[in-house]
Amino acid sequence: MKVKLFEQRLIGIVIASLSAFTTTATMNEPSYAGGTTFYCGKSKGVPVTFARTQNRRNVPMIKWSSQDYFPKEWTNERRCKEVSRRFQRSYDNGTLKYIKTGTLRGETVVCAAANQNATCTDSTLLFTLKRGSNAKLTMRRLLNRRGLVAGNVLNETSEDTVNIDFDEFLNNATDELNSESN
């Protein structure tokens, strides 16, 4: 009788412990329900930063195919993963209303911005452009051009600054159904 009572209590403790552990583990995972998520996938073998929208569209943002400018340790795949992480951070922080060009520590950069007048900072930096590159041309080439077709998405406020309305960009961009997740 005592053994059976002990077994029942032990089972109860184990179940309670597992329930508490499961609840804690679930609460620590980030929840992206209802929002856009960014990830590094592949398209035809090339690393691509994708945005997965609320309605499950996989929108290719940036194809990472050039290795010319970067140190060897910064492979296309590593840059893809890092920039995808930065897009997600900016989206989660509410600063990804615009994608814009700017200058940070003397380098031409692409960053997230809450508004068109915001300046680029370390916390909004998405990636650095190659020295001497034309920011406008690079933005048009890097970002999925199909999303820029609408015209009202792209706002060139000065010779060096480009602002892209991110929501409009996503709404106008075509998706890619056959992406490979990394």
PDB file of C-alpha atoms in Angstrom:
ATOM      1  CA  MET A   1       0.000   0.000   0.000  1.00  0.00           C
ATOM      2  CA  LYS A   2       2.805   2.429   0.917  1.00  0.00           C
ATOM      3  CA  VAL A   3       4.670   1.518  -2.275  1.00  0.00           C
ATOM      4  CA  LYS A   4       1.613   2.256  -4.417  1.00  0.00           C
ATOM      5  CA  LEU A   5       1.080   5.624  -2.679  1.00  0.00           C
ATOM      6  CA  PHE A   6       4.768   6.455  -3.163  1.00  0.00           C
ATOM      7  CA  GLU A   7       4.559   5.559  -6.888  1.00  0.00           C
ATOM      8  CA  GLN A   8       1.484   7.767  -7.359  1.00  0.00           C
ATOM      9  CA  ARG A   9       3.204  10.731  -5.675  1.00  0.00           C
ATOM     10  CA  LEU A  10       6.367  10.190  -7.704  1.00  0.00           C
ATOM     11  CA  ILE A  11       4.375  10.085 -10.946  1.00  0.00           C
ATOM     12  CA  GLY A  12       2.545  13.270  -9.905  1.00  0.00           C
ATOM     13  CA  ILE A  13       5.842  15.057  -9.196  1.00  0.00           C
ATOM     14  CA  VAL A  14       7.306  13.944 -12.530  1.00  0.00           C
ATOM     15  CA  ILE A  15       4.214  15.113 -14.445  1.00  0.00           C
ATOM     16  CA  ALA A  16       4.200  18.465 -12.621  1.00  0.00           C
ATOM     17  CA  SER A  17       7.921  18.937 -13.315  1.00  0.00           C
ATOM     18  CA  LEU A  18       7.535  18.106 -17.003  1.00  0.00           C
ATOM     19  CA  SER A  19       4.584  20.485 -17.298  1.00  0.00           C
ATOM     20  CA  ALA A  20       6.579  23.301 -15.708  1.00  0.00           C
ATOM     21  CA  PHE A  21       9.584  22.585 -17.953  1.00  0.00           C
ATOM     22  CA  THR A  22       7.439  22.500 -21.096  1.00  0.00           C
ATOM     23  CA  THR A  23       5.755  25.790 -20.172  1.00  0.00           C
ATOM     24  CA  THR A  24       9.116  27.460 -19.506  1.00  0.00           C
ATOM     25  CA  ALA A  25      10.632  26.166 -22.750  1.00  0.00           C
ATOM     26  CA  THR A  26       7.643  27.353 -24.766  1.00  0.00           C
ATOM     27  CA  MET A  27       7.647  30.808 -23.173  1.00  0.00           C
ATOM     28  CA  ASN A  28      11.341  31.338 -23.988  1.00  0.00           C
ATOM     29  CA  GLU A  29      10.896  30.725 -27.716  1.00  0.00           C
ATOM     30  CA  PRO A  30      10.278  33.887 -29.752  1.00  0.00           C
ATOM     31  CA  SER A  31       6.793  34.155 -31.171  1.00  0.00           C
ATOM     32  CA  TYR A  32       6.548  35.415 -34.733  1.00  0.00           C
ATOM     33  CA  ALA A  33       2.876  34.603 -35.143  1.00  0.00           C
ATOM     34  CA  GLY A  34       1.155  37.198 -37.251  1.00  0.00           C
ATOM     35  CA  GLY A  35       4.342  38.870 -38.445  1.00  0.00           C
ATOM     36  CA  THR A  36       7.044  38.644 -41.046  1.00  0.00           C
ATOM     37  CA  THR A  37      10.046  36.417 -40.393  1.00  0.00           C
ATOM     38  CA  PHE A  38      13.409  36.605 -42.097  1.00  0.00           C
ATOM     39  CA  TYR A  39      15.645  33.670 -42.851  1.00  0.00           C
ATOM     40  CA  CYS A  40      18.559  32.617 -45.004  1.00  0.00           C
ATOM     41  CA  GLY A  41      17.498  30.095 -47.612  1.00  0.00           C
ATOM     42  CA  LYS A  42      18.717  29.072 -51.032  1.00  0.00           C
ATOM     43  CA  SER A  43      17.409  29.609 -54.517  1.00  0.00           C
ATOM     44  CA  LYS A  44      19.087  27.584 -57.244  1.00  0.00           C
ATOM     45  CA  GLY A  45      21.957  26.916 -54.828  1.00  0.00           C
ATOM     46  CA  VAL A  46      22.583  30.614 -54.052  1.00  0.00           C
ATOM     47  CA  PRO A  47      22.094  31.953 -50.482  1.00  0.00           C
ATOM     48  CA  VAL A  48      19.143  34.364 -50.336  1.00  0.00           C
ATOM     49  CA  THR A  49      17.727  36.468 -47.515  1.00  0.00           C
ATOM     50  CA  PHE A  50      13.982  35.763 -47.589  1.00  0.00           C
ATOM     51  CA  ALA A  51      11.038  37.434 -45.873  1.00  0.00           C
ATOM     52  CA  ARG A  52       8.231  35.017 -45.000  1.00  0.00           C
ATOM     53  CA  THR A  53       5.067  37.101 -44.788  1.00  0.00           C
ATOM     54  CA  GLN A  54       1.967  36.589 -42.640  1.00  0.00           C
ATOM     55  CA  ASN A  55       0.242  34.837 -45.515  1.00  0.00           C
ATOM     56  CA  ARG A  56       3.232  32.446 -45.910  1.00  0.00           C
ATOM     57  CA  ARG A  57       4.729  34.068 -49.016  1.00  0.00           C
ATOM     58  CA  ASN A  58       8.512  33.652 -49.318  1.00  0.00           C
ATOM     59  CA  VAL A  59       9.780  36.941 -50.725  1.00  0.00           C
ATOM     60  CA  PRO A  60      13.424  36.936 -51.872  1.00  0.00           C
ATOM     61  CA  MET A  61      15.071  40.085 -50.541  1.00  0.00           C
ATOM     62  CA  ILE A  62      18.783  39.797 -51.337  1.00  0.00           C
ATOM     63  CA  LYS A  63      20.693  37.225 -53.377  1.00  0.00           C
ATOM     64  CA  TRP A  64      24.209  36.774 -51.992  1.00  0.00           C
ATOM     65  CA  SER A  65      26.273  35.881 -55.048  1.00  0.00           C
ATOM     66  CA  SER A  66      29.297  38.204 -54.937  1.00  0.00           C
ATOM     67  CA  GLN A  67      32.357  37.358 -52.874  1.00  0.00           C
ATOM     68  CA  ASP A  68      34.733  39.932 -54.401  1.00  0.00           C
ATOM     69  CA  TYR A  69      34.756  42.595 -51.699  1.00  0.00           C
ATOM     70  CA  PHE A  70      34.497  40.565 -48.523  1.00  0.00           C
ATOM     71  CA  PRO A  71      37.120  38.729 -46.436  1.00  0.00           C
ATOM     72  CA  LYS A  72      37.143  34.957 -47.004  1.00  0.00           C
ATOM     73  CA  GLU A  73      35.598  34.208 -43.588  1.00  0.00           C
ATOM     74  CA  TRP A  74      32.525  36.246 -44.586  1.00  0.00           C
ATOM     75  CA  THR A  75      31.141  33.748 -47.074  1.00  0.00           C
ATOM     76  CA  ASN A  76      27.909  34.405 -48.949  1.00  0.00           C
ATOM     77  CA  GLU A  77      26.100  32.037 -46.580  1.00  0.00           C
ATOM     78  CA  ARG A  78      27.505  33.693 -43.436  1.00  0.00           C
ATOM     79  CA  ARG A  79      26.513  37.156 -44.721  1.00  0.00           C
ATOM     80  CA  CYS A  80      23.071  35.837 -45.629  1.00  0.00           C
ATOM     81  CA  LYS A  81      22.514  34.470 -42.116  1.00  0.00           C
ATOM     82  CA  GLU A  82      23.834  37.593 -40.388  1.00  0.00           C
ATOM     83  CA  VAL A  83      21.827  40.021 -42.523  1.00  0.00           C
ATOM     84  CA  SER A  84      18.686  37.881 -42.128  1.00  0.00           C
ATOM     85  CA  ARG A  85      19.198  38.082 -38.346  1.00  0.00           C
ATOM     86  CA  ARG A  86      19.568  41.873 -38.560  1.00  0.00           C
ATOM     87  CA  PHE A  87      16.394  42.193 -40.641  1.00  0.00           C
ATOM     88  CA  GLN A  88      14.538  40.145 -38.004  1.00  0.00           C
ATOM     89  CA  ARG A  89      15.949  42.239 -35.136  1.00  0.00           C
ATOM     90  CA  SER A  90      14.913  45.479 -36.834  1.00  0.00           C
ATOM     91  CA  TYR A  91      11.472  44.105 -37.669  1.00  0.00           C
ATOM     92  CA  ASP A  92      10.948  42.942 -34.078  1.00  0.00           C
ATOM     93  CA  ASN A  93      12.118  46.336 -32.736  1.00  0.00           C
ATOM     94  CA  GLY A  94       9.685  48.205 -34.992  1.00  0.00           C
ATOM     95  CA  THR A  95      12.434  50.012 -36.908  1.00  0.00           C
ATOM     96  CA  LEU A  96      11.894  48.257 -40.253  1.00  0.00           C
ATOM     97  CA  LYS A  97       9.365  50.679 -41.728  1.00  0.00           C
ATOM     98  CA  TYR A  98      11.898  51.801 -44.342  1.00  0.00           C
ATOM     99  CA  ILE A  99      15.072  50.369 -45.821  1.00  0.00           C
ATOM    100  CA  LYS A 100      17.436  53.230 -46.508  1.00  0.00           C
ATOM    101  CA  THR A 101      20.979  54.064 -47.459  1.00  0.00           C
ATOM    102  CA  GLY A 102      23.165  56.204 -45.274  1.00  0.00           C
ATOM    103  CA  THR A 103      26.614  56.631 -43.790  1.00  0.00           C
ATOM    104  CA  LEU A 104      27.933  55.068 -40.608  1.00  0.00           C
ATOM    105  CA  ARG A 105      31.537  55.597 -39.479  1.00  0.00           C
ATOM    106  CA  GLY A 106      32.460  56.790 -42.974  1.00  0.00           C
ATOM    107  CA  GLU A 107      31.046  53.693 -44.717  1.00  0.00           C
ATOM    108  CA  THR A 108      28.043  53.627 -47.043  1.00  0.00           C
ATOM    109  CA  VAL A 109      25.462  51.367 -45.411  1.00  0.00           C
ATOM    110  CA  VAL A 110      21.950  50.046 -45.774  1.00  0.00           C
ATOM    111  CA  CYS A 111      19.882  50.241 -42.626  1.00  0.00           C
ATOM    112  CA  ALA A 112      16.382  49.930 -41.247  1.00  0.00           C
ATOM    113  CA  ALA A 113      14.536  53.089 -40.278  1.00  0.00           C
ATOM    114  CA  ALA A 114      11.329  53.893 -38.424  1.00  0.00           C
ATOM    115  CA  ASN A 115      10.839  56.959 -40.660  1.00  0.00           C
ATOM    116  CA  GLN A 116      12.398  58.544 -43.751  1.00  0.00           C
ATOM    117  CA  ASN A 117      14.364  61.093 -41.719  1.00  0.00           C
ATOM    118  CA  ALA A 118      16.002  58.596 -39.348  1.00  0.00           C
ATOM    119  CA  THR A 119      19.769  58.224 -39.451  1.00  0.00           C
ATOM    120  CA  CYS A 120      21.599  54.913 -39.625  1.00  0.00           C
ATOM    121  CA  THR A 121      22.949  53.593 -36.314  1.00  0.00           C
ATOM    122  CA  ASP A 122      24.690  50.420 -35.154  1.00  0.00           C
ATOM    123  CA  SER A 123      21.357  49.028 -33.967  1.00  0.00           C
ATOM    124  CA  THR A 124      19.622  49.638 -37.328  1.00  0.00           C
ATOM    125  CA  LEU A 125      22.522  48.588 -39.599  1.00  0.00           C
ATOM    126  CA  LEU A 126      21.527  45.849 -42.047  1.00  0.00           C
ATOM    127  CA  PHE A 127      24.723  45.674 -44.123  1.00  0.00           C
ATOM    128  CA  THR A 128      27.656  47.714 -45.439  1.00  0.00           C
ATOM    129  CA  LEU A 129      28.117  48.467 -49.126  1.00  0.00           C
ATOM    130  CA  LYS A 130      31.383  48.113 -51.010  1.00  0.00           C
ATOM    131  CA  ARG A 131      33.521  51.267 -50.883  1.00  0.00           C
ATOM    132  CA  GLY A 132      32.940  53.508 -53.859  1.00  0.00           C
ATOM    133  CA  SER A 133      29.710  51.800 -54.881  1.00  0.00           C
ATOM    134  CA  ASN A 134      26.693  53.808 -55.984  1.00  0.00           C
ATOM    135  CA  ALA A 135      24.107  53.305 -53.234  1.00  0.00           C
ATOM    136  CA  LYS A 136      21.111  53.782 -55.546  1.00  0.00           C
ATOM    137  CA  LEU A 137      22.314  51.301 -58.140  1.00  0.00           C
ATOM    138  CA  THR A 138      23.380  48.791 -55.520  1.00  0.00           C
ATOM    139  CA  MET A 139      20.009  48.937 -53.768  1.00  0.00           C
ATOM    140  CA  ARG A 140      18.193  48.375 -57.054  1.00  0.00           C
ATOM    141  CA  ARG A 141      20.420  45.403 -57.891  1.00  0.00           C
ATOM    142  CA  LEU A 142      20.460  43.807 -54.445  1.00  0.00           C
ATOM    143  CA  LEU A 143      16.809  44.011 -53.595  1.00  0.00           C
ATOM    144  CA  ASN A 144      14.343  41.969 -55.578  1.00  0.00           C
ATOM    145  CA  ARG A 145      13.567  44.381 -58.434  1.00  0.00           C
ATOM    146  CA  ARG A 146      10.116  42.938 -58.896  1.00  0.00           C
ATOM    147  CA  GLY A 147       9.166  44.564 -55.581  1.00  0.00           C
ATOM    148  CA  LEU A 148      10.342  47.976 -56.763  1.00  0.00           C
ATOM    149  CA  VAL A 149       8.105  48.008 -59.859  1.00  0.00           C
ATOM    150  CA  ALA A 150       5.280  49.929 -58.154  1.00  0.00           C
ATOM    151  CA  GLY A 151       7.290  53.161 -58.195  1.00  0.00           C
ATOM    152  CA  ASN A 152       5.850  54.575 -54.960  1.00  0.00           C
ATOM    153  CA  VAL A 153       7.966  52.098 -52.991  1.00  0.00           C
ATOM    154  CA  LEU A 154      11.259  53.838 -53.807  1.00  0.00           C
ATOM    155  CA  ASN A 155      11.871  57.411 -52.632  1.00  0.00           C
ATOM    156  CA  GLU A 156      15.200  58.960 -53.610  1.00  0.00           C
ATOM    157  CA  THR A 157      15.353  61.941 -51.249  1.00  0.00           C
ATOM    158  CA  SER A 158      18.817  63.148 -52.232  1.00  0.00           C
ATOM    159  CA  GLU A 159      21.702  62.193 -54.458  1.00  0.00           C
ATOM    160  CA  ASP A 160      23.000  59.676 -51.919  1.00  0.00           C
ATOM    161  CA  THR A 161      19.917  58.642 -49.958  1.00  0.00           C
ATOM    162  CA  VAL A 162      17.390  56.021 -50.972  1.00  0.00           C
ATOM    163  CA  ASN A 163      14.314  55.189 -48.865  1.00  0.00           C
ATOM    164  CA  ILE A 164      12.238  52.095 -49.580  1.00  0.00           C
ATOM    165  CA  ASP A 165       8.855  51.729 -47.892  1.00  0.00           C
ATOM    166  CA  PHE A 166       9.210  48.202 -46.555  1.00  0.00           C
ATOM    167  CA  ASP A 167       5.513  47.271 -46.336  1.00  0.00           C
ATOM    168  CA  GLU A 168       4.909  48.506 -49.890  1.00  0.00           C
ATOM    169  CA  PHE A 169       7.977  46.612 -51.047  1.00  0.00           C
ATOM    170  CA  LEU A 170       6.680  43.350 -49.542  1.00  0.00           C
ATOM    171  CA  ASN A 171       3.191  43.896 -50.936  1.00  0.00           C
ATOM    172  CA  ASN A 172       4.542  44.447 -54.461  1.00  0.00           C
ATOM    173  CA  ALA A 173       7.304  41.834 -54.459  1.00  0.00           C
ATOM    174  CA  THR A 174       6.730  38.476 -56.047  1.00  0.00           C
ATOM    175  CA  ASP A 175       7.236  35.434 -53.908  1.00  0.00           C
ATOM    176  CA  GLU A 176       9.280  32.319 -54.460  1.00  0.00           C
ATOM    177  CA  LEU A 177       7.505  29.103 -53.620  1.00  0.00           C
ATOM    178  CA  ASN A 178      10.445  26.720 -53.892  1.00  0.00           C
ATOM    179  CA  SER A 179      12.992  28.134 -51.456  1.00  0.00           C
ATOM    180  CA  GLU A 180      15.261  25.885 -49.451  1.00  0.00           C
ATOM    181  CA  SER A 181      15.462  26.840 -45.747  1.00  0.00           C
ATOM    182  CA  ASN A 182      18.811  26.855 -43.956  1.00  0.00           C
TER     183      ASN A 182
END
